[in-house]
Short mmCIF file of C-alpha atoms and ligand atoms in Angstrom, two decimals:
data_model
loop_
_atom_site.label_atom_id
_atom_site.label_comp_id
_atom_site.label_asym_id
_atom_site.label_seq_id
_atom_site.Cartn_x
_atom_site.Cartn_y
_atom_site.Cartn_z
CA MET A 1 -3.88 33.12 -9.52
CA ASP A 2 -7.09 31.13 -10.00
CA LYS A 3 -7.18 27.95 -8.01
CA ILE A 4 -7.27 24.67 -9.86
CA ARG A 5 -10.78 23.36 -10.12
CA MET A 6 -12.12 20.04 -8.85
CA THR A 7 -15.54 18.64 -9.69
CA THR A 8 -15.86 15.50 -7.55
CA PRO A 9 -14.64 15.35 -3.94
CA LEU A 10 -11.88 13.08 -2.76
CA VAL A 11 -12.65 10.96 0.28
CA GLU A 12 -10.21 12.33 2.85
CA MET A 13 -9.33 10.01 5.74
CA ASP A 14 -7.39 11.78 8.47
CA GLY A 15 -5.22 9.79 10.87
CA ASP A 16 -2.99 9.83 13.91
CA GLU A 17 0.16 11.17 15.57
CA MET A 18 3.02 12.63 13.52
CA THR A 19 1.39 11.89 10.19
CA ARG A 20 -1.73 13.79 11.32
CA ILE A 21 0.48 16.83 11.94
CA LEU A 22 2.11 16.42 8.50
CA TRP A 23 -1.34 15.98 6.93
CA GLN A 24 -2.43 19.44 8.04
CA MET A 25 0.87 21.04 6.99
CA ILE A 26 0.61 19.47 3.54
CA LYS A 27 -2.93 20.73 3.09
CA ASP A 28 -2.14 24.24 4.33
CA GLU A 29 1.11 24.75 2.43
CA LEU A 30 0.95 22.56 -0.66
CA LEU A 31 -2.70 22.04 -1.56
CA LEU A 32 -5.08 24.76 -0.36
CA PRO A 33 -3.09 27.68 -1.85
CA PHE A 34 -3.24 26.08 -5.31
CA VAL A 35 -6.28 23.82 -5.55
CA ASP A 36 -9.93 24.52 -4.87
CA LEU A 37 -9.78 21.38 -2.76
CA LYS A 38 -12.98 19.39 -2.54
CA THR A 39 -12.96 16.57 -0.02
CA GLU A 40 -15.44 14.64 2.03
CA TYR A 41 -13.67 14.50 5.39
CA TYR A 42 -13.60 11.43 7.65
CA ASP A 43 -11.60 11.58 10.84
CA LEU A 44 -10.08 8.14 11.33
CA GLY A 45 -8.01 9.37 14.26
CA LEU A 46 -8.18 6.84 17.08
CA LYS A 47 -10.25 9.08 19.35
CA LYS A 48 -12.98 9.46 16.74
CA ARG A 49 -12.93 5.75 15.91
CA ASP A 50 -13.48 5.01 19.58
CA GLU A 51 -16.28 7.60 19.90
CA THR A 52 -18.11 6.12 16.90
CA ASP A 53 -17.43 2.46 17.78
CA ASP A 54 -15.34 2.39 14.59
CA GLN A 55 -18.40 3.19 12.44
CA ILE A 56 -16.44 6.12 10.94
CA THR A 57 -14.01 3.67 9.31
CA VAL A 58 -16.83 1.69 7.75
CA ASP A 59 -18.51 4.90 6.55
CA ALA A 60 -15.26 6.14 4.98
CA ALA A 61 -14.80 2.88 3.12
CA GLU A 62 -18.42 2.83 1.94
CA VAL A 63 -18.29 6.38 0.61
CA THR A 64 -15.11 5.46 -1.31
CA LYS A 65 -17.34 3.17 -3.37
CA LYS A 66 -19.48 6.18 -4.20
CA TYR A 67 -16.70 8.59 -5.25
CA GLY A 68 -14.06 6.09 -6.34
CA VAL A 69 -10.94 7.82 -4.97
CA ALA A 70 -9.74 8.24 -1.38
CA VAL A 71 -6.59 9.52 0.30
CA LYS A 72 -5.68 8.23 3.74
CA CYS A 73 -3.35 9.33 6.51
CA ALA A 74 -1.54 6.67 8.57
CA THR A 75 -3.57 5.45 11.53
CA ILE A 76 -2.84 3.65 14.77
CA THR A 77 -3.77 -0.02 14.88
CA PRO A 78 -4.55 -0.42 18.55
CA ASN A 79 -2.74 -2.93 20.74
CA ALA A 80 -2.96 -3.35 24.53
CA ALA A 81 -0.67 -0.34 25.12
CA ARG A 82 -2.87 1.89 22.90
CA VAL A 83 -6.06 0.76 24.67
CA LYS A 84 -4.53 2.10 27.87
CA GLU A 85 -2.98 5.21 26.32
CA TYR A 86 -6.28 6.33 24.74
CA GLY A 87 -8.66 4.72 27.27
CA LEU A 88 -10.35 2.81 24.43
CA LYS A 89 -13.67 0.99 24.77
CA GLU A 90 -12.26 -1.87 22.71
CA MET A 91 -9.13 -2.90 20.84
CA TRP A 92 -10.51 -1.74 17.47
CA LYS A 93 -9.38 -3.60 14.37
CA SER A 94 -6.83 -2.24 11.92
CA PRO A 95 -8.57 0.47 9.82
CA ASN A 96 -6.56 -0.67 6.81
CA GLY A 97 -7.85 -4.20 7.29
CA THR A 98 -11.46 -2.95 7.58
CA ILE A 99 -11.18 -0.75 4.48
CA ARG A 100 -9.46 -3.49 2.48
CA ALA A 101 -12.18 -5.99 3.39
CA ILE A 102 -14.98 -3.59 2.39
CA LEU A 103 -13.34 -2.61 -0.90
CA ASP A 104 -12.10 -6.19 -1.51
CA GLY A 105 -8.87 -4.60 -2.67
CA THR A 106 -5.22 -5.36 -3.22
CA VAL A 107 -2.42 -3.16 -1.92
CA PHE A 108 0.26 -2.01 -4.37
CA ARG A 109 3.40 -0.54 -2.84
CA ALA A 110 5.97 1.34 -4.91
CA PRO A 111 9.12 3.27 -4.03
CA ILE A 112 9.62 6.91 -4.97
CA ILE A 113 12.89 7.18 -6.85
CA VAL A 114 15.01 10.28 -6.45
CA LYS A 115 18.57 11.15 -7.49
CA GLY A 116 20.95 10.89 -4.59
CA ILE A 117 19.13 8.04 -2.84
CA GLU A 118 20.44 5.03 -4.72
CA PRO A 119 18.94 1.52 -4.46
CA TYR A 120 21.22 -1.14 -3.00
CA VAL A 121 20.69 -3.13 -6.20
CA LYS A 122 22.72 -1.32 -8.84
CA THR A 123 20.67 -2.47 -11.83
CA TRP A 124 17.37 -1.05 -10.48
CA LYS A 125 16.51 2.08 -12.44
CA LYS A 126 12.72 2.14 -12.16
CA PRO A 127 10.35 1.38 -9.28
CA ILE A 128 9.30 -2.19 -8.57
CA THR A 129 5.65 -2.22 -7.50
CA LEU A 130 4.77 -5.03 -5.14
CA ALA A 131 1.21 -6.42 -5.02
CA ARG A 132 0.43 -8.57 -2.03
CA HIS A 133 -2.58 -10.85 -1.83
CA ALA A 134 -4.07 -10.00 1.54
CA TYR A 135 -6.29 -12.96 2.37
CA GLY A 136 -5.73 -16.44 3.74
CA ASP A 137 -2.88 -18.95 3.50
CA VAL A 138 -0.70 -19.03 6.59
CA TYR A 139 -2.41 -15.87 7.96
CA LYS A 140 -5.66 -17.77 8.46
CA ALA A 141 -4.22 -21.22 9.11
CA SER A 142 -5.25 -23.70 11.80
CA GLU A 143 -2.38 -25.42 13.50
CA MET A 144 -1.92 -28.35 15.85
CA GLN A 145 0.96 -29.75 17.82
CA ILE A 146 1.15 -33.51 17.43
CA PRO A 147 2.17 -35.09 20.71
CA GLY A 148 3.20 -38.50 19.36
CA ALA A 149 2.54 -41.30 16.89
CA GLY A 150 -0.74 -41.16 14.97
CA LYS A 151 -2.33 -40.24 11.66
CA VAL A 152 -3.29 -36.71 10.55
CA GLU A 153 -5.90 -36.35 7.80
CA LEU A 154 -7.67 -33.54 6.00
CA VAL A 155 -11.43 -34.12 5.93
CA TYR A 156 -13.84 -32.23 3.70
CA THR A 157 -17.53 -32.63 4.57
CA ALA A 158 -19.80 -31.34 1.82
CA GLU A 159 -23.17 -29.78 2.66
CA ASN A 160 -24.88 -33.05 1.74
CA GLY A 161 -22.68 -34.89 4.23
CA GLU A 162 -20.42 -36.62 1.72
CA GLN A 163 -16.83 -36.74 2.86
CA SER A 164 -13.42 -36.94 1.23
CA PHE A 165 -10.13 -37.56 2.98
CA VAL A 166 -6.47 -37.07 2.34
CA THR A 167 -3.67 -38.21 4.62
CA VAL A 168 -1.34 -35.43 5.69
CA HIS A 169 1.12 -37.65 7.51
CA GLU A 170 1.41 -40.89 9.51
CA PHE A 171 3.39 -39.62 12.49
CA GLN A 172 5.81 -42.01 14.19
CA GLY A 173 6.64 -39.43 16.85
CA PRO A 174 5.80 -35.84 17.84
CA GLY A 175 5.58 -33.01 15.29
CA VAL A 176 3.40 -30.17 14.02
CA VAL A 177 0.70 -29.75 11.41
CA GLN A 178 -1.01 -26.81 9.71
CA GLY A 179 -4.16 -26.42 7.60
CA MET A 180 -4.41 -23.46 5.22
CA HIS A 181 -7.11 -22.29 2.87
CA ASN A 182 -7.93 -19.70 0.28
CA LEU A 183 -11.04 -18.76 -1.70
CA ASP A 184 -11.56 -18.59 -5.45
CA SER A 185 -13.45 -15.32 -4.98
CA SER A 186 -10.51 -13.74 -3.18
CA ILE A 187 -7.91 -15.00 -5.65
CA GLU A 188 -10.08 -13.73 -8.52
CA SER A 189 -10.38 -10.27 -6.98
CA PHE A 190 -6.62 -10.22 -6.42
CA ALA A 191 -5.96 -11.19 -10.03
CA LYS A 192 -8.39 -8.59 -11.40
CA SER A 193 -6.93 -5.81 -9.25
CA CYS A 194 -3.46 -6.72 -10.51
CA PHE A 195 -4.44 -6.78 -14.19
CA GLN A 196 -6.42 -3.57 -13.79
CA TYR A 197 -3.56 -1.76 -12.07
CA ALA A 198 -1.02 -2.99 -14.62
CA LEU A 199 -3.13 -1.50 -17.43
CA ASP A 200 -3.67 1.66 -15.41
CA THR A 201 0.01 2.27 -14.78
CA LYS A 202 1.19 0.76 -18.10
CA GLN A 203 3.50 -1.76 -16.49
CA ASP A 204 4.09 -5.48 -17.09
CA LEU A 205 2.72 -7.85 -14.49
CA TRP A 206 4.73 -10.71 -13.00
CA PHE A 207 3.14 -13.37 -10.83
CA ALA A 208 4.98 -16.16 -9.08
CA THR A 209 4.11 -19.10 -6.83
CA LYS A 210 5.61 -22.52 -6.12
CA ASP A 211 3.26 -24.58 -8.28
CA THR A 212 5.85 -27.27 -9.04
CA ILE A 213 5.78 -28.29 -5.37
CA SER A 214 2.26 -27.20 -4.45
CA LYS A 215 0.55 -28.92 -7.36
CA LYS A 216 -3.03 -28.19 -6.23
CA TYR A 217 -2.87 -25.13 -3.97
CA ASP A 218 -0.38 -22.87 -5.72
CA HIS A 219 -1.31 -24.32 -9.08
CA HIS A 220 -4.87 -23.13 -8.49
CA PHE A 221 -3.62 -19.55 -8.10
CA LYS A 222 -1.69 -19.88 -11.34
CA ASP A 223 -4.74 -21.27 -13.18
CA ILE A 224 -7.09 -18.55 -11.91
CA PHE A 225 -4.69 -15.81 -12.99
CA GLN A 226 -4.30 -17.39 -16.43
CA GLU A 227 -8.05 -17.92 -16.95
CA ILE A 228 -8.89 -14.34 -15.99
CA TYR A 229 -6.06 -13.00 -18.12
CA ASP A 230 -7.11 -14.96 -21.21
CA ALA A 231 -10.80 -14.18 -20.85
CA GLN A 232 -10.74 -10.55 -19.75
CA TYR A 233 -7.39 -8.81 -20.12
CA LYS A 234 -5.25 -10.41 -22.85
CA ALA A 235 -6.55 -8.19 -25.63
CA ALA A 236 -6.08 -5.00 -23.61
CA PHE A 237 -2.57 -6.03 -22.55
CA GLU A 238 -1.59 -6.75 -26.15
CA ALA A 239 -3.06 -3.50 -27.36
CA ALA A 240 -1.07 -1.63 -24.70
CA GLY A 241 2.12 -3.57 -25.48
CA LEU A 242 2.20 -5.08 -21.99
CA THR A 243 3.11 -8.57 -20.83
CA TYR A 244 1.64 -10.85 -18.21
CA PHE A 245 4.30 -13.26 -17.11
CA TYR A 246 4.11 -16.23 -14.73
CA THR A 247 7.15 -17.93 -13.24
CA LEU A 248 8.26 -19.85 -10.14
CA ILE A 249 8.86 -17.75 -7.04
CA ASP A 250 12.56 -18.66 -6.80
CA ASP A 251 13.07 -17.84 -10.48
CA ALA A 252 11.19 -14.56 -9.93
CA VAL A 253 13.50 -13.56 -7.08
CA ALA A 254 16.55 -14.05 -9.28
CA ARG A 255 15.01 -12.16 -12.19
CA VAL A 256 13.86 -9.28 -9.97
CA ILE A 257 17.38 -8.73 -8.63
CA LYS A 258 18.83 -8.72 -12.16
CA SER A 259 16.05 -6.53 -13.60
CA GLU A 260 15.89 -2.78 -14.22
CA GLY A 261 12.56 -2.54 -12.38
CA GLY A 262 9.51 -0.90 -13.89
CA PHE A 263 6.99 -3.73 -13.42
CA ILE A 264 4.42 -5.01 -10.95
CA TRP A 265 5.30 -8.11 -8.97
CA ALA A 266 2.25 -9.93 -7.63
CA CYS A 267 2.88 -12.21 -4.67
CA LYS A 268 0.87 -14.57 -2.51
CA ASN A 269 0.24 -13.38 1.04
CA TYR A 270 3.40 -14.64 2.73
CA ASP A 271 5.73 -13.98 -0.19
CA GLY A 272 4.31 -10.44 -0.39
CA ASP A 273 4.80 -9.83 3.33
CA VAL A 274 8.48 -10.75 3.11
CA MET A 275 9.28 -9.38 -0.34
CA SER A 276 7.64 -6.00 0.20
CA ASP A 277 9.93 -5.26 3.14
CA LEU A 278 12.90 -6.53 1.18
CA VAL A 279 12.10 -4.37 -1.84
CA ALA A 280 11.35 -1.30 0.34
CA THR A 281 14.64 -1.61 2.21
CA ALA A 282 16.64 -2.25 -0.93
CA PHE A 283 15.20 0.92 -2.47
CA GLY A 284 16.43 2.90 0.50
CA SER A 285 13.71 4.05 2.86
CA LEU A 286 10.27 3.18 4.17
CA ALA A 287 9.55 6.91 4.25
CA MET A 288 9.77 6.89 0.42
CA MET A 289 7.21 4.11 -0.17
CA THR A 290 3.73 4.82 -1.44
CA SER A 291 0.83 2.49 -1.20
CA VAL A 292 -2.46 2.28 -3.08
CA LEU A 293 -5.37 -0.03 -2.45
CA VAL A 294 -7.08 -0.97 -5.72
CA SER A 295 -10.39 -2.81 -5.82
CA PRO A 296 -11.42 -5.05 -8.71
CA GLN A 297 -14.21 -2.54 -9.45
CA GLY A 298 -11.62 0.22 -9.85
CA TYR A 299 -11.86 2.10 -6.51
CA TYR A 300 -8.59 3.60 -5.31
CA GLU A 301 -7.31 4.51 -1.86
CA TYR A 302 -3.88 6.18 -1.70
CA GLU A 303 -1.62 6.38 1.35
CA ALA A 304 1.95 6.24 2.63
CA ALA A 305 3.34 2.79 3.37
CA HIS A 306 4.78 3.82 6.75
CA GLY A 307 2.94 4.22 10.04
CA THR A 308 2.18 7.21 12.26
CA VAL A 309 5.87 7.65 13.24
CA GLN A 310 5.08 7.48 16.95
CA ARG A 311 8.62 8.16 18.18
CA HIS A 312 8.74 11.49 16.33
CA TYR A 313 5.29 12.42 17.62
CA TYR A 314 6.35 12.05 21.23
CA ARG A 315 9.33 14.31 20.51
CA HIS A 316 6.94 16.78 18.89
CA LEU A 317 4.70 16.70 21.99
CA GLU A 318 7.72 17.57 24.14
CA GLY A 319 8.07 20.67 21.99
CA LYS A 320 11.17 19.37 20.22
CA GLU A 321 11.76 19.87 16.51
CA THR A 322 11.16 16.83 14.30
CA SER A 323 12.46 16.05 10.87
CA THR A 324 9.82 13.59 9.73
CA ASN A 325 9.75 12.89 6.02
CA PRO A 326 6.40 13.92 4.45
CA ILE A 327 7.19 12.64 0.93
CA ALA A 328 5.14 9.43 0.97
CA THR A 329 2.14 11.32 2.36
CA ILE A 330 2.55 14.07 -0.28
CA PHE A 331 2.62 11.36 -2.97
CA ALA A 332 -0.55 9.85 -1.52
CA TRP A 333 -2.24 13.21 -2.18
CA SER A 334 -0.70 13.63 -5.62
CA GLY A 335 -1.71 10.07 -6.55
CA ALA A 336 -5.30 10.70 -5.47
CA LEU A 337 -5.50 14.12 -7.16
CA ARG A 338 -4.07 12.70 -10.40
CA LYS A 339 -6.56 9.84 -10.42
CA ARG A 340 -9.41 12.29 -9.70
CA GLY A 341 -8.18 14.50 -12.53
CA GLU A 342 -8.06 11.55 -14.93
CA LEU A 343 -11.53 10.33 -14.01
CA ASP A 344 -13.08 13.79 -14.19
CA ASP A 345 -11.12 14.88 -17.26
CA LEU A 346 -9.39 17.78 -15.51
CA PRO A 347 -5.95 18.11 -17.14
CA GLU A 348 -5.04 21.04 -14.86
CA LEU A 349 -5.49 18.84 -11.82
CA VAL A 350 -3.38 16.08 -13.37
CA ARG A 351 -0.71 18.63 -14.15
CA PHE A 352 -0.79 19.93 -10.58
CA ALA A 353 -0.18 16.38 -9.30
CA ASP A 354 2.88 16.17 -11.57
CA VAL A 355 4.12 19.59 -10.41
CA LEU A 356 3.69 18.65 -6.75
CA GLU A 357 5.68 15.44 -7.19
CA GLN A 358 8.38 17.09 -9.26
CA ALA A 359 8.72 19.95 -6.77
CA SER A 360 9.19 17.42 -3.97
CA LEU A 361 11.90 15.57 -5.89
CA THR A 362 13.65 18.75 -7.04
CA THR A 363 13.84 19.93 -3.43
CA ILE A 364 15.57 16.73 -2.35
CA GLU A 365 17.84 16.69 -5.38
CA SER A 366 18.94 20.23 -4.57
CA GLY A 367 20.25 18.90 -1.24
CA LYS A 368 17.40 20.00 1.03
CA MET A 369 15.90 17.05 2.85
CA THR A 370 14.73 15.49 6.10
CA LYS A 371 17.10 13.72 8.45
CA ASP A 372 16.25 10.15 7.41
CA LEU A 373 17.30 10.92 3.81
CA ALA A 374 20.36 12.93 4.83
CA LEU A 375 21.64 9.78 6.55
CA ILE A 376 21.56 7.71 3.36
CA THR A 377 22.05 10.17 0.51
CA GLU A 378 25.10 10.24 -1.71
CA LEU A 379 24.60 13.93 -2.52
CA PRO A 380 27.21 16.40 -1.29
CA ASP A 381 26.26 19.64 0.57
CA VAL A 382 23.12 18.47 2.28
CA THR A 383 20.91 20.76 4.38
CA VAL A 384 18.84 18.91 6.97
CA LEU A 385 15.45 20.56 7.47
CA ASN A 386 12.62 20.04 9.90
CA SER A 387 9.30 18.93 8.41
CA ALA A 388 7.76 22.41 8.26
CA ASP A 389 10.79 24.02 6.59
CA PHE A 390 11.11 21.15 4.14
CA ILE A 391 7.46 21.53 3.15
CA ARG A 392 7.94 25.30 2.73
CA GLU A 393 10.86 24.61 0.35
CA ILE A 394 8.61 22.35 -1.69
CA ARG A 395 5.99 25.11 -1.80
CA ALA A 396 8.59 27.52 -3.16
CA GLU A 397 9.38 25.01 -5.94
CA ILE A 398 5.69 24.67 -6.79
CA GLU A 399 5.36 28.44 -7.02
CA LYS A 400 8.28 28.53 -9.45
CA SER A 401 6.61 25.93 -11.69
CA LEU A 402 3.07 27.28 -11.76
P1 NAP B 501 6.35 3.75 11.59
O1 NAP B 501 5.40 4.83 11.83
O2 NAP B 501 6.40 3.20 10.21
O3 NAP B 501 7.81 4.22 12.02
C1 NAP B 501 8.87 3.36 12.34
C2 NAP B 501 10.19 4.09 12.23
O4 NAP B 501 10.54 4.26 10.87
C3 NAP B 501 10.16 5.50 12.82
O5 NAP B 501 10.39 5.50 14.20
C4 NAP B 501 11.24 6.19 12.01
O6 NAP B 501 12.54 5.81 12.45
C5 NAP B 501 11.07 5.55 10.64
N1 NAP B 501 10.09 6.28 9.81
C6 NAP B 501 8.90 5.84 9.32
N2 NAP B 501 8.31 6.77 8.58
C7 NAP B 501 9.13 7.84 8.59
C8 NAP B 501 9.05 9.14 8.02
N3 NAP B 501 8.00 9.50 7.27
N4 NAP B 501 10.07 9.99 8.23
C9 NAP B 501 11.12 9.64 8.96
N5 NAP B 501 11.26 8.43 9.55
C10 NAP B 501 10.27 7.54 9.37
O7 NAP B 501 6.05 2.54 12.55
P2 NAP B 501 5.78 2.55 14.14
O8 NAP B 501 6.29 3.81 14.77
O9 NAP B 501 6.28 1.24 14.60
O10 NAP B 501 4.22 2.54 14.23
C11 NAP B 501 3.49 3.64 14.71
C12 NAP B 501 2.02 3.36 14.49
O11 NAP B 501 1.75 3.28 13.10
C13 NAP B 501 1.52 2.07 15.09
O12 NAP B 501 0.46 2.37 16.00
C14 NAP B 501 1.01 1.27 13.93
O13 NAP B 501 -0.19 0.61 14.25
C15 NAP B 501 0.78 2.30 12.88
N6 NAP B 501 0.93 1.85 11.47
C16 NAP B 501 0.00 2.31 10.58
C17 NAP B 501 0.11 2.02 9.24
C18 NAP B 501 -0.92 2.56 8.30
O14 NAP B 501 -1.83 3.26 8.69
N7 NAP B 501 -0.81 2.28 7.02
C19 NAP B 501 1.19 1.25 8.78
C20 NAP B 501 2.14 0.81 9.70
C21 NAP B 501 2.01 1.13 11.05
P3 NAP B 501 13.39 6.66 13.55
O15 NAP B 501 12.55 6.66 14.79
O16 NAP B 501 14.63 5.85 13.65
O17 NAP B 501 13.61 8.03 13.01
MG1 MG B 502 5.81 -7.50 7.07
#
């Protein structure tokens, strides 16, 4: 069989621990036998990040701007324990944070739906894609404890020295206060990424804030979304038969629960933090969540939503068998290959992405799955496989289809 051709390389970002092991298995068993795989390889494993003073992460993000499509393995975000474990020079920043800042992107997370793993919400038939704004608000707030009676004000000093004031509160006793901010440029990029991704995936876009209470702050988000929609995306949405829909966050929550799914839900930073975990859990499993970073310029970086599965890795190092679920990482590859195929006009590559995904789902639906899914499936006659055997079953399905 001739291997499926690629013309432009994918930016390949390798990672850490159990997902690094899965990464290699997926390439060896599911990609290299079928695709003439072209990648530009960046090792974002923690050791390499430390050796290069994290320059490798910056380089990987920069080259994504050149090629447009990247696929990333989960990586360790160092904490004090990791600094010790790996003897790091520094507590390097989160690679995802660095990449997101360089690409100015928004993260879209969507569940992979498969028969036998049923969402907790009975009406959900299609995935709900959650878009989280990843800058500012409470995540970059300044806070103060107020020891006793006194006045708290917000003061804005313009560059020319002119000042304006607003009273936050006249305290009669102790309390707390918080100052948050956001930037038009960041909100605009968020809005553009959302509109772009909605068109790309042919899904409606919902956006919700609390603008009835937050009449300036949240209202500003609502206005920016509406202005960008009207000026740049309305015509394309109408032509594609798609809707942009704004509502209050509490109304959105109620509608989401009663919906069938099949849309993108854009959330402010805090709402997105909370709601993405809620949606992921309600769909069944973190191991079945994909994630794609989309920049307003249309650069894409695909990955799994879960981490490096450290606990399984330590078992693996002890020589014990692990049943880690590779599905979200496989779908990161299929997402990236499909996008590459679309951009380069390679229908065979697009078809391979479909075959790879379908083979993965068929394997699960036939009752062969990893342990995490076996614990929650409603299918009878389940066979629990280790990661390597599960991947080999998927390969057999691909071979049947091609
Ligand atoms: P994790 O890797 O998401 O795993 C947490 C737990 O969820 C696992 O112990 C496992 O539960 C279950 N799980 C997650 N993915 C699974 C899979 N594919 N198959 C089966 N079970 C799965 O989070 P963590 O272990 O707390 O974090 C490990 C490292 O990942 C951290 O250093 C963190 O910085 C990093 N991280 C990276 C990313 C990223 O690169 N995008 C995201 C999050 C975290 P059981 O142990 O009960 O089986
Ligand atoms: Mg969270």
